[in-house]
Amino acid sequence: MKGNEALAYGALKSKLNAYFAYPITPSTEIPETLAKEFGSEEYPEFRVFLQAASELEAINMVLGAAASGVRAMTATSSPGFSLKQEALSYAAGMELPLLVVNVNRGGPGLGNIAPEQSDYFQMTKGGGHGSYRLIVLAPNSVQEMASFPKIGFDLAFKYRNPACIAGDAFTGQLKEDTIFPTIEPTEYDVSSWAVGTKGRERHVLNSMNLDPEVHAKHVTHLDEKYKVIQRDEVRYETYLTDDAETVIAAYGITSRICKSVVNKLRGEGSKIGLFRPITLWPFPYEQVRKLTEQVKRFMVVELNTGQMVEDIRLGSEGGAEVDFFGKVGGLLPTEREIEEKLAKEAP
Amino acid sequence: MKGNEALAYGALKSKLNAYFAYPITPSTEIPETLAKEFGSEEYPEFRVFLQAASELEAINMVLGAAASGVRAMTATSSPGFSLKQEALSYAAGMELPLLVVNVNRGGPGLGNIAPEQSDYFQMTKGGGHGSYRLIVLAPNSVQEMASFPKIGFDLAFKYRNPACIAGDAFTGQLKEDTIFPTIEPTEYDVSSWAVGTKGRERHVLNSMNLDPEVHAKHVTHLDEKYKVIQRDEVRYETYLTDDAETVIAAYGITSRICKSVVNKLRGEGSKIGLFRPITLWPFPYEQVRKLTEQVKRFMVVELNTGQMVEDIRLGSEGGAEVDFFGKVGGLLPTEREIEEKLAKEAP
Amino acid sequence: MKGNEALAYGALKSKLNAYFAYPITPSTEIPETLAKEFGSEEYPEFRVFLQAASELEAINMVLGAAASGVRAMTATSSPGFSLKQEALSYAAGMELPLLVVNVNRGGPGLGNIAPEQSDYFQMTKGGGHGSYRLIVLAPNSVQEMASFPKIGFDLAFKYRNPACIAGDAFTGQLKEDTIFPTIEPTEYDVSSWAVGTKGRERHVLNSMNLDPEVHAKHVTHLDEKYKVIQRDEVRYETYLTDDAETVIAAYGITSRICKSVVNKLRGEGSKIGLFRPITLWPFPYEQVRKLTEQVKRFMVVELNTGQMVEDIRLGSEGGAEVDFFGKVGGLLPTEREIEEKLAKEAP
Amino acid sequence: MKGNEALAYGALKSKLNAYFAYPITPSTEIPETLAKEFGSEEYPEFRVFLQAASELEAINMVLGAAASGVRAMTATSSPGFSLKQEALSYAAGMELPLLVVNVNRGGPGLGNIAPEQSDYFQMTKGGGHGSYRLIVLAPNSVQEMASFPKIGFDLAFKYRNPACIAGDAFTGQLKEDTIFPTIEPTEYDVSSWAVGTKGRERHVLNSMNLDPEVHAKHVTHLDEKYKVIQRDEVRYETYLTDDAETVIAAYGITSRICKSVVNKLRGEGSKIGLFRPITLWPFPYEQVRKLTEQVKRFMVVELNTGQMVEDIRLGSEGGAEVDFFGKVGGLLPTEREIEEKLAKEAP
């Protein structure tokens, strides 16, 4: 099963209610798979599949559905994700739980349809306007593509905030055996906030507060929520870091190539390990800080010109060498290239 | 004259050729002023003023005009800026020189129309997809609103990259005396790249490179350009930092309040100074690094929940205490609040 | 119950499957009523209610739904109906059965929201491009508003052609007692043409035939269908026309005022009757021709500047005097005005 | 020169000020030609050429430009013309002088790009909502394509009403020698109504009149204007009709084929002539009525399934046989087919 298909089934098994589609390569297998399963008796909760007229319309329909408390989702790829930034800012402002998948392709502009990780900043720092954050999960296998939709929805509903799955063109297209764990979909109690006319208290969801005092209170409330998420929801993987002097930091598809490098160099006696952020936001700064107590050097490997490397630097606060190795344009680094980079620029 | 009006006249005196409008408070005085002057004999180069049907259309028209080598511009405010992210990524990918003004208002979502600086990340790190950057200039006076359009166009054409003026709802609405310096508009030679049918070599501008090798070369070329900009185009202001042990870092309207605080505390004998980034990107990391050699503490003051503070941390690399004081929702910090913050959390 | 509400329930009782909404006064009670009933157990076939982003989108969604063979519908008012003309031409070209309601308001342009019948030509002759026709039903009571959706769907499916209910701002807002007849919804066999992936033969619906010979055959096929409809589906009401020398011709709300006039003048001994077309297309030319054998004068009363009067002239072929009395702007004719008109211009 | 090119130059020589483009085959040579000439010193009044983002946007921009009193124009083909109906109704309601070209192609729906005359009803009767009319001119040669833009603008400005040139895919693509007569562009005094801020009295143009009395007055005013146009502006061509017993009625490209038939049959001794409406609206009913005094039979030849034939019937009022011969799908009738039709169904 392809990563994109696995993600679609993972969403269905988490009781996805509504999907709003606007296809773009390399994410199109997600709506394709969902369209095929729409109406199937196996997924009676999957009640809406709608092909919207544009990326903006798709995400705004997700907002509308999410406001009613259902599990709503869309998927896109880099240029489409850019088009959704305004709406995602609105969703964060209105505290709407929803799931958006960004299968990162080559950029900027039209770029190409090969894998990159160049939307890291867009997903974790910027994107839309205002002081807000997306919860960003970065799977590195088809198995994780299958199991992250549930985690995404759980976090989105727990904190009433948009969650994002940061795929890449490689993981999306990758075929691997996938065991669908018995996903036990969570039931979310939305009665205190969701809109909807029948038998529910009247609620209004809005992101506008013209009075600065009122808006300041709201933004502060959001910020406090984000601090709780940063404290409680960080996810990461460490591999052979206990005694490591050098740690490769990588996420998504890149982390798998780096793991092979670690395995090989460990076999040659190097004290090397791997640090993989799973939540790109909240970022595991604290873990980087702890690693910095022992590690002399981080080598950050990304499919961009240097984005997560800033977060590693922020975590290590000058306490370790932080090097960067990037590949762009849809090219993946080879193990050999990473080894050479490690060798050449050793401190 | 209001800041927004000054900016409009600054653009006209820099020989603005084409403006594509989609109004949004608090940036609307910019198109209003330009509409009034459209057709005036004083600005014969100002040949196109067009009210587009949406934010997306306005920025895409700017791209089209910029592709022909003319001085093209639009202005917007936070939600509108979010809507323009896809197009700005395309502009960076196609290496189009253009000017976009973002008069930052309260966010996320609809927020309000009061001043914030919460689009810092969006302008400097994220925004659109892919590995690209905007050149971002942050004026802190009506005078600078008047003179930055020329600087913006100059940088945009020198590097063939979109430039952004980061205003805020306060500076945009502020009335101050403005002396229009004799702006000597630069002539840009666009013959080697601009499109246009008459008497020009045929050029094609495109942001798509399906071949990963070709795209990698293009992204690397962009990255090298960005490195040159980071080396050569950093702008900042320091105020009484020579012997300072504490430095307040702030930009835009906030920097003016902080300057008053510095003046007052200097009067009381404090070794305190002000560091004001003028280019938010390229960020003056090197200057922060140098200041860190002597400074014990940075106090970063922003109208958000903490964005530029990350860049100060990246610049100081753990070598100084970095504190943050933010106001949100459209509220400005008072001098007293800043003083208290400085006193309370002193290291 | 208001006429618009009755129409909504009439559609529901005819097993409406999908409604695509874009509200416009004075038709908005139709989507409002349907939205309220959406999800009700009483109408399990009503599976899709969608608020589209524009009039164009709403009608194009109706086309998409209709292509799959379900009962799909939208309602609008004059300016919105103009916006739907391209899509209705496509629907006729693709032979899609669907129902569109046009609650005629004052025009041209924005006009006002009071009753007119000035879209008669648009509905019966022109509208979109190409040689095609809508089947147009004109109710003149709340009772007919309730029962015409079933007739509209029946004709639409029988002939695979768009049907239109021509309401007006008066009938739509009128409150009358309505008896919902036990509507026995027809089952339509769409297996020979409808698109849809599951368990159905593959069909393609398209309105493009680049080869002139092929397209000529298609247009001729449509024309033959229209001739059958003209022969078999004409509906009209005659009232006291058997011995009439003068016949008032009117439809919709106007016909009710004219009936009162007939009643009054009959009481005074006049040989006067009423002719009410119920299908505006196919128009009852043959009945007009027959009436012409005995009638000396037609008085056509419309809420426009003279539209159906052309069809009466075409039917009477110079064999009778054909006079016209029109009211515009949202004003209804009084009985007295009609009587005066009849008296003044008598032949 | 092609008909479409001739039309473009005819517009330029009539001092076209603004063209708003949305291309569609077979009208695209019009914007192409204008784009090429944009900026040329020969046409200094041609100040705006803008490629809009959709058909709707193009026509609405024409409305905006026309409101300021300049010569504004767009061209399209059948499906695009349908999309413009709402705006044309608004233009008529606001009494805006403008020129729209409809190069009629095969319909309904996508149809094909070959010649038809199936938009006759749409242009002359229906189209948009409300009681309004377009002034419709039907050229039948490249020479007329060149000279009708001036006539169209003259009528549009004289009556403050949209004018339409009804081309067809054949005339648009036809190449013929064209002599550009010294077109003496008319100067229009728009000072009493046109909007615009500088040095002009403030005017408001609007098509909304919520008060029925006010709106009735406005619609009546329009209707009176239309009656004057019907009285004063009818244009037509008669050929050998003085003693004709049979008259072929045809317009546009069809009229040329029919003229050849007349020539041939006259050579054989038939008393046959040709009647060609040049203004499709106002239609020359009076001339048809006069011809009916002497003519026994009209044979109406159209590229549709029967549209202008209704107007011939309305004009002849049962006083003559009215037959119809139509070709559809993009096929033109041959002379032989017309002769056979004349022979076969002779009364």
PDB file of C-alpha atoms in Angstrom, chain B residues 18-109:
ATOM      1  CA  ALA B  18       1.672  49.731 -11.884  1.00  0.00           C
ATOM      2  CA  TYR B  19      -0.394  49.240  -8.755  1.00  0.00           C
ATOM      3  CA  PHE B  20      -2.873  46.410  -8.296  1.00  0.00           C
ATOM      4  CA  ALA B  21      -5.285  47.060  -5.485  1.00  0.00           C
ATOM      5  CA  TYR B  22      -7.422  45.049  -3.164  1.00  0.00           C
ATOM      6  CA  PRO B  23      -8.267  47.204  -0.181  1.00  0.00           C
ATOM      7  CA  ILE B  24      -8.169  46.044   3.420  1.00  0.00           C
ATOM      8  CA  THR B  25      -8.012  48.072   6.602  1.00  0.00           C
ATOM      9  CA  PRO B  26      -5.562  49.377   7.830  1.00  0.00           C
ATOM     10  CA  SER B  27      -3.708  49.604   4.496  1.00  0.00           C
ATOM     11  CA  THR B  28      -6.462  51.175   2.412  1.00  0.00           C
ATOM     12  CA  GLU B  29      -5.022  54.710   2.372  1.00  0.00           C
ATOM     13  CA  ILE B  30      -2.276  53.386   0.110  1.00  0.00           C
ATOM     14  CA  PRO B  31      -4.563  52.512  -2.837  1.00  0.00           C
ATOM     15  CA  GLU B  32      -6.765  55.508  -2.014  1.00  0.00           C
ATOM     16  CA  THR B  33      -3.853  57.903  -2.332  1.00  0.00           C
ATOM     17  CA  LEU B  34      -2.589  56.239  -5.484  1.00  0.00           C
ATOM     18  CA  ALA B  35      -6.059  56.273  -7.054  1.00  0.00           C
ATOM     19  CA  LYS B  36      -6.254  59.993  -6.418  1.00  0.00           C
ATOM     20  CA  GLU B  37      -2.911  60.613  -8.073  1.00  0.00           C
ATOM     21  CA  PHE B  38      -3.566  58.301 -10.995  1.00  0.00           C
ATOM     22  CA  GLY B  39      -3.515  60.289 -14.204  1.00  0.00           C
ATOM     23  CA  SER B  40      -1.698  63.209 -12.586  1.00  0.00           C
ATOM     24  CA  GLU B  41       0.889  64.838 -14.818  1.00  0.00           C
ATOM     25  CA  GLU B  42       3.353  64.717 -11.986  1.00  0.00           C
ATOM     26  CA  TYR B  43       3.641  60.947 -12.248  1.00  0.00           C
ATOM     27  CA  PRO B  44       3.609  60.105 -15.943  1.00  0.00           C
ATOM     28  CA  GLU B  45       5.221  56.700 -15.303  1.00  0.00           C
ATOM     29  CA  PHE B  46       2.266  55.635 -13.164  1.00  0.00           C
ATOM     30  CA  ARG B  47       0.368  53.995 -15.984  1.00  0.00           C
ATOM     31  CA  VAL B  48      -1.717  51.270 -14.372  1.00  0.00           C
ATOM     32  CA  PHE B  49      -3.959  51.413 -11.333  1.00  0.00           C
ATOM     33  CA  LEU B  50      -6.272  48.460 -11.172  1.00  0.00           C
ATOM     34  CA  GLN B  51      -8.717  47.340  -8.543  1.00  0.00           C
ATOM     35  CA  ALA B  52      -8.567  43.564  -8.722  1.00  0.00           C
ATOM     36  CA  ALA B  53     -11.374  41.208  -7.812  1.00  0.00           C
ATOM     37  CA  SER B  54      -9.541  39.555  -4.926  1.00  0.00           C
ATOM     38  CA  GLU B  55      -6.272  39.526  -3.028  1.00  0.00           C
ATOM     39  CA  LEU B  56      -5.072  36.598  -5.111  1.00  0.00           C
ATOM     40  CA  GLU B  57      -5.817  38.341  -8.329  1.00  0.00           C
ATOM     41  CA  ALA B  58      -4.078  41.536  -7.224  1.00  0.00           C
ATOM     42  CA  ILE B  59      -0.815  39.802  -6.390  1.00  0.00           C
ATOM     43  CA  ASN B  60      -0.918  37.619  -9.498  1.00  0.00           C
ATOM     44  CA  MET B  61      -1.370  40.753 -11.600  1.00  0.00           C
ATOM     45  CA  VAL B  62       1.656  42.199  -9.833  1.00  0.00           C
ATOM     46  CA  LEU B  63       3.574  39.102 -10.909  1.00  0.00           C
ATOM     47  CA  GLY B  64       2.454  39.567 -14.490  1.00  0.00           C
ATOM     48  CA  ALA B  65       3.468  43.206 -14.543  1.00  0.00           C
ATOM     49  CA  ALA B  66       6.760  42.511 -12.772  1.00  0.00           C
ATOM     50  CA  ALA B  67       7.592  39.873 -15.379  1.00  0.00           C
ATOM     51  CA  SER B  68       7.671  42.650 -17.962  1.00  0.00           C
ATOM     52  CA  GLY B  69      10.250  44.529 -15.942  1.00  0.00           C
ATOM     53  CA  VAL B  70       8.149  47.441 -14.671  1.00  0.00           C
ATOM     54  CA  ARG B  71       7.847  48.670 -11.085  1.00  0.00           C
ATOM     55  CA  ALA B  72       4.786  46.851  -9.809  1.00  0.00           C
ATOM     56  CA  MET B  73       3.372  46.855  -6.332  1.00  0.00           C
ATOM     57  CA  THR B  74       0.468  46.006  -4.102  1.00  0.00           C
ATOM     58  CA  ALA B  75      -0.364  46.565  -0.445  1.00  0.00           C
ATOM     59  CA  THR B  76      -2.447  44.570   1.951  1.00  0.00           C
ATOM     60  CA  SER B  77      -2.892  43.688   5.579  1.00  0.00           C
ATOM     61  CA  SER B  78      -2.440  40.419   7.456  1.00  0.00           C
ATOM     62  CA  PRO B  79      -5.315  38.199   6.184  1.00  0.00           C
ATOM     63  CA  GLY B  80      -4.729  39.535   2.689  1.00  0.00           C
ATOM     64  CA  PHE B  81      -1.029  38.850   3.020  1.00  0.00           C
ATOM     65  CA  SER B  82      -1.791  35.223   3.877  1.00  0.00           C
ATOM     66  CA  LEU B  83      -3.801  34.946   0.685  1.00  0.00           C
ATOM     67  CA  LYS B  84      -0.809  36.114  -1.309  1.00  0.00           C
ATOM     68  CA  GLN B  85       1.648  33.481  -0.077  1.00  0.00           C
ATOM     69  CA  GLU B  86       1.351  31.121  -3.009  1.00  0.00           C
ATOM     70  CA  ALA B  87       1.978  33.906  -5.488  1.00  0.00           C
ATOM     71  CA  LEU B  88       4.946  35.260  -3.522  1.00  0.00           C
ATOM     72  CA  SER B  89       6.518  31.812  -3.604  1.00  0.00           C
ATOM     73  CA  TYR B  90       6.003  31.810  -7.383  1.00  0.00           C
ATOM     74  CA  ALA B  91       7.514  35.282  -7.645  1.00  0.00           C
ATOM     75  CA  ALA B  92      10.596  34.185  -5.706  1.00  0.00           C
ATOM     76  CA  GLY B  93      10.829  31.040  -7.838  1.00  0.00           C
ATOM     77  CA  MET B  94      10.634  33.099 -11.040  1.00  0.00           C
ATOM     78  CA  GLU B  95      12.960  35.761  -9.609  1.00  0.00           C
ATOM     79  CA  LEU B  96      10.533  38.602 -10.108  1.00  0.00           C
ATOM     80  CA  PRO B  97      11.310  42.010  -8.638  1.00  0.00           C
ATOM     81  CA  LEU B  98       8.215  43.443  -7.004  1.00  0.00           C
ATOM     82  CA  LEU B  99       7.093  45.250  -3.906  1.00  0.00           C
ATOM     83  CA  VAL B 100       4.398  44.128  -1.493  1.00  0.00           C
ATOM     84  CA  VAL B 101       3.417  46.068   1.595  1.00  0.00           C
ATOM     85  CA  ASN B 102       1.980  44.263   4.604  1.00  0.00           C
ATOM     86  CA  VAL B 103       0.433  46.594   7.156  1.00  0.00           C
ATOM     87  CA  ASN B 104       0.305  44.084   9.988  1.00  0.00           C
ATOM     88  CA  ARG B 105      -2.953  44.067  11.960  1.00  0.00           C
ATOM     89  CA  GLY B 106      -4.192  41.905  14.827  1.00  0.00           C
ATOM     90  CA  GLY B 107      -4.464  38.171  14.165  1.00  0.00           C
ATOM     91  CA  PRO B 108      -4.886  35.259  13.845  1.00  0.00           C
ATOM     92  CA  GLY B 109      -8.000  35.059  11.677  1.00  0.00           C
TER      93      GLY B 109
END
